[in-house]
CSV table of C-alpha atoms in Angstrom, one decimal:
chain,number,residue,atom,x,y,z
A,1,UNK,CA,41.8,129.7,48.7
A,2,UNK,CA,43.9,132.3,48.7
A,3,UNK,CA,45.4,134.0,52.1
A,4,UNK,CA,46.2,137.2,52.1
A,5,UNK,CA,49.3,138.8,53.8
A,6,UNK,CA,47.7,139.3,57.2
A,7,UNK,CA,46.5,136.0,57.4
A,8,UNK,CA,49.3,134.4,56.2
A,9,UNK,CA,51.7,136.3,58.5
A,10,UNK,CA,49.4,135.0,61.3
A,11,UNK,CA,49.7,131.6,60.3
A,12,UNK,CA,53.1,132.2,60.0
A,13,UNK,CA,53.4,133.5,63.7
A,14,UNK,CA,50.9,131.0,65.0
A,15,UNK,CA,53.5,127.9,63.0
A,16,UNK,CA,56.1,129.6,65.2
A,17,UNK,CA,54.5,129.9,68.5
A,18,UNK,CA,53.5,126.3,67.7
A,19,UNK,CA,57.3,125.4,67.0
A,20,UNK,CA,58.6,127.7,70.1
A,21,UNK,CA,56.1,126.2,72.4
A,22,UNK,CA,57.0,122.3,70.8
A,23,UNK,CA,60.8,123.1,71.2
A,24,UNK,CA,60.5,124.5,74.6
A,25,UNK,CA,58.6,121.1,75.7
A,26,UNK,CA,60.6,118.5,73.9
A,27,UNK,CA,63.6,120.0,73.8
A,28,UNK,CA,64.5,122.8,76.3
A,29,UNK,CA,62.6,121.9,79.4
A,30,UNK,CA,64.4,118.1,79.0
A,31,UNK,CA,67.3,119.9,78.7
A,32,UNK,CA,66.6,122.2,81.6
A,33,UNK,CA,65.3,118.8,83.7
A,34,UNK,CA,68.8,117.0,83.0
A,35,UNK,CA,71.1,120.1,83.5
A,36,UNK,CA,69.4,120.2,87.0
A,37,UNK,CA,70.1,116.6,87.9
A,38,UNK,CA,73.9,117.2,86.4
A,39,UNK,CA,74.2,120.2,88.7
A,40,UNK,CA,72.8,117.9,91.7
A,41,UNK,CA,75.1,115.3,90.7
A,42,UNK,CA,78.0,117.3,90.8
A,43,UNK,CA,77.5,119.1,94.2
A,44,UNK,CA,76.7,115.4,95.7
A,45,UNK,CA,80.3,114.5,94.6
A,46,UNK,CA,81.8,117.6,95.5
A,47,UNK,CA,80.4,116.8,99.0
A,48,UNK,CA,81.7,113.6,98.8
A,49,UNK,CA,85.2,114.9,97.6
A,50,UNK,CA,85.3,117.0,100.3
A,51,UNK,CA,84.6,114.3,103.0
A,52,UNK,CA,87.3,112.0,101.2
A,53,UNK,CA,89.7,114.9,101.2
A,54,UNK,CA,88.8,115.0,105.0
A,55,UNK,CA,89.4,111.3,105.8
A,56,UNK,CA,92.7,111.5,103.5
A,57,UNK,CA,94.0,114.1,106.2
A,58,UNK,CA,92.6,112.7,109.1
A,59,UNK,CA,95.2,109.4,107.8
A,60,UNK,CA,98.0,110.8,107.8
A,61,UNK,CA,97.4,112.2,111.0
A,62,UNK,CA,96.6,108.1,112.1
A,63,UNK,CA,99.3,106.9,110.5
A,64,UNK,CA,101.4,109.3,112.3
A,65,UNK,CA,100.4,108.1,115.5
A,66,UNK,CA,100.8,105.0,114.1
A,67,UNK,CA,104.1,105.4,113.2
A,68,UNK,CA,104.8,107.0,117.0
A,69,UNK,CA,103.4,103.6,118.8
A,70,UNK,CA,105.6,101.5,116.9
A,71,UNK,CA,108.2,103.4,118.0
A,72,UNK,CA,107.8,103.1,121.6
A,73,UNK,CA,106.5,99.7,121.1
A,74,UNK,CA,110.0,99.1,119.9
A,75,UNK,CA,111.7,101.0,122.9
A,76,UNK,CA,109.3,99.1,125.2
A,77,UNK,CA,110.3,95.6,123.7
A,78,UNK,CA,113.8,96.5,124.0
A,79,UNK,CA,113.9,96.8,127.6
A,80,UNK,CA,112.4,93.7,127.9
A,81,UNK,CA,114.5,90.3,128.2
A,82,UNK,CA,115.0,88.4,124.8
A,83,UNK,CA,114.9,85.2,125.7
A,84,UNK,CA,112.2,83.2,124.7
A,85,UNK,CA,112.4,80.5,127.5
A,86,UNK,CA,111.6,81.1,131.3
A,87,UNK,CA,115.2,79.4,132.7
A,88,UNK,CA,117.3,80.9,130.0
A,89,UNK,CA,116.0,84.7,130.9
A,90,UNK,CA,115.7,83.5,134.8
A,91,UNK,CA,120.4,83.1,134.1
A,92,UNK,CA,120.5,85.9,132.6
A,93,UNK,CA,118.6,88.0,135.1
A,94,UNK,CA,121.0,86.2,137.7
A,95,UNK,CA,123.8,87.1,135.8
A,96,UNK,CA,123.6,91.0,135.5
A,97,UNK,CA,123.0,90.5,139.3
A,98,UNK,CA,126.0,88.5,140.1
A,99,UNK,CA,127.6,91.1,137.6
A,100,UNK,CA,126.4,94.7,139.8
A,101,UNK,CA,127.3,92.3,143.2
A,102,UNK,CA,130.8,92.4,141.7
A,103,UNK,CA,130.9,96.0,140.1
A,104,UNK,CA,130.2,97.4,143.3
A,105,UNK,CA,131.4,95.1,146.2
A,106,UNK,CA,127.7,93.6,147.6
A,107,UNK,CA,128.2,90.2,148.5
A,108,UNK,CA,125.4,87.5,147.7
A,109,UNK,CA,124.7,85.5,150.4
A,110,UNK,CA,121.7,83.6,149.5
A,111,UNK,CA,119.3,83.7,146.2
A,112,UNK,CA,116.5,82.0,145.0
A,113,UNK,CA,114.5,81.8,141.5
A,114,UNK,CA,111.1,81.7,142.3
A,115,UNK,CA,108.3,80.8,140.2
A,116,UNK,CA,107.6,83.2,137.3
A,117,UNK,CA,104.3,85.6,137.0
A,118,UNK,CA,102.4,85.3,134.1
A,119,UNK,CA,101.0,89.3,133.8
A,120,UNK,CA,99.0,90.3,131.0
A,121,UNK,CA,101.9,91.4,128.2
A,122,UNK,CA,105.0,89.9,129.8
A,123,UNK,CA,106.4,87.6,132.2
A,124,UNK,CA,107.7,88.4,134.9
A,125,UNK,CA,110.8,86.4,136.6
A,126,UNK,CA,111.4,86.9,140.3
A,127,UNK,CA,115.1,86.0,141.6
A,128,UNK,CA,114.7,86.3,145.5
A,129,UNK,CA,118.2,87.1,147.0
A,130,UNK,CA,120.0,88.5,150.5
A,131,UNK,CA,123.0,90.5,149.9
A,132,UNK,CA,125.3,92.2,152.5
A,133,UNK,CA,127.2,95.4,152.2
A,134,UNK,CA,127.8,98.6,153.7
A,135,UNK,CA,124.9,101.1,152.9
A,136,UNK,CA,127.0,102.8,150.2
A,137,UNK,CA,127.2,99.6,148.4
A,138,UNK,CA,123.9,98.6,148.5
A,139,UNK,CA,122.1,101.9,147.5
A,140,UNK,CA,125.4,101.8,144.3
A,141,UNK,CA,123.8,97.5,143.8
A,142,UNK,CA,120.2,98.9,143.8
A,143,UNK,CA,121.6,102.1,141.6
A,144,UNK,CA,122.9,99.3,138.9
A,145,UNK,CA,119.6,97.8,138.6
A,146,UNK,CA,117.6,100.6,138.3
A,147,UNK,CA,119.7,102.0,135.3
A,148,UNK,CA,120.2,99.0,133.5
A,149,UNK,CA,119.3,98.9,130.0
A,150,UNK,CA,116.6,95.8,130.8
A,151,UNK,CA,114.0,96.1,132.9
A,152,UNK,CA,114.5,95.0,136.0
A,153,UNK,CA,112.3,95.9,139.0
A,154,UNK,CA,112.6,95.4,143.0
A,155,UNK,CA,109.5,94.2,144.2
A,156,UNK,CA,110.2,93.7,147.5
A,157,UNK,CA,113.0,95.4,149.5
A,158,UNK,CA,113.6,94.6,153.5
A,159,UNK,CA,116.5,95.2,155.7
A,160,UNK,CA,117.8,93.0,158.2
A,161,UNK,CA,119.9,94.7,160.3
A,162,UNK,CA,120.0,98.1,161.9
A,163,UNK,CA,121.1,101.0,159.4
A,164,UNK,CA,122.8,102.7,162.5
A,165,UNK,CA,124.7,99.8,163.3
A,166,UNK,CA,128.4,100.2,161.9
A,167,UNK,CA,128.5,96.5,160.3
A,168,UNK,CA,128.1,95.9,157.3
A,169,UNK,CA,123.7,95.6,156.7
A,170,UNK,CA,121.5,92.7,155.8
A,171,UNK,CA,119.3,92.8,153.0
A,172,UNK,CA,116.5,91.0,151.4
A,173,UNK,CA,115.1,91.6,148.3
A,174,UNK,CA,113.5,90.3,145.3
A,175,UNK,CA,114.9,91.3,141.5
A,176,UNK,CA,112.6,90.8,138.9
A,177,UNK,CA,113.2,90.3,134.9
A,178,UNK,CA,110.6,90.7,132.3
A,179,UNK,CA,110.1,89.1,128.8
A,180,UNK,CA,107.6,89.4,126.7
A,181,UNK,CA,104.7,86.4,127.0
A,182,UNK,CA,105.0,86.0,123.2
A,183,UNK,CA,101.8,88.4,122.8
A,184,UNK,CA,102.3,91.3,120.6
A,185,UNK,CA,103.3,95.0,122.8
């Protein structure tokens, strides 16, 4: 059986339709498929890229702040007394106030340690005292412990005798000290 050239050109045509329409299923469409899930892929971790990029700013700007609280952590703990025992830290507290009684002429009639306050960071040491000296002198002894470079607070404050009088005035106070409680600032 012979073909002639009409039929053998629509064979021909009909093989390659045939091959065309078998390479476009098995092989292009596939190919199609898995470019599309490679393009998905890639804008899901370009999205996530982006995020991370996000977060790796967002760090810096944490550890930055960070960085800024351990800072004043450190000022804060270096106001504070270093002592790590109550009696040692009560002396010295007494000692920077026997030292201001001297540096500015307040005499110190009567003091007093009293029992130390347990507060939620530090402990606080109370040293209960009167002290007499002309008004000038006192405000110069409360001047001193306001300024010093520990922290030391008055947390009570009462005067005894009349500020008009010309004597020299009476006053009680309490001077406190603070260490840390051994917790971290």
């Amino acid at each position: 059986m012979k073909l002639s050239a009409r039929e053998k050109a629509l064979v021909l045509i009909t093989a390659l339709v045939g091959i065309g329409y078998l390479g476009v299923v098995y092989v292009l469409d596939p190919l199609f498929v898995s470019q599309q899930a490679v393009r998905e892929r890639i804008e899901e971790q370009r999205v996530e890229l982006e995020s991370l990029r996000a977060l790796v700013a967002v760090r810096g700007r944490y550890q930055q702040r960070v960085e800024n609280l351990r800072v004043r952590v450190a000022e804060g703990e270096a106001v504070l007394l270093k002592e790590n025992k109550v009696p040692v830290a009560a002396a010295e507290v007494q000692e920077r106030i026997h030292q201001f009684g001297r540096e500015t002429g307040v005499s110190i009639v009567r003091e007093t340690v009293l029992r130390p306050k347990q507060q939620e960071l530090f402990i606080e040491i109370p040293v209960e005292l009167s002290v007499k000296g002309t008004l000038r002198e006192i405000q110069e002894f409360l001047y001193k412990i306001e300024t010093n470079e520990k922290l030391l607070t008055v947390p009570q404050f009462v005067i005894r005798s009349s500020v008009s009088s010309t004597g020299p005035l009476s006053v009680d106070l309490q001077i406190a000290g603070h260490m840390s409680s051994g917790g971290t600032l």
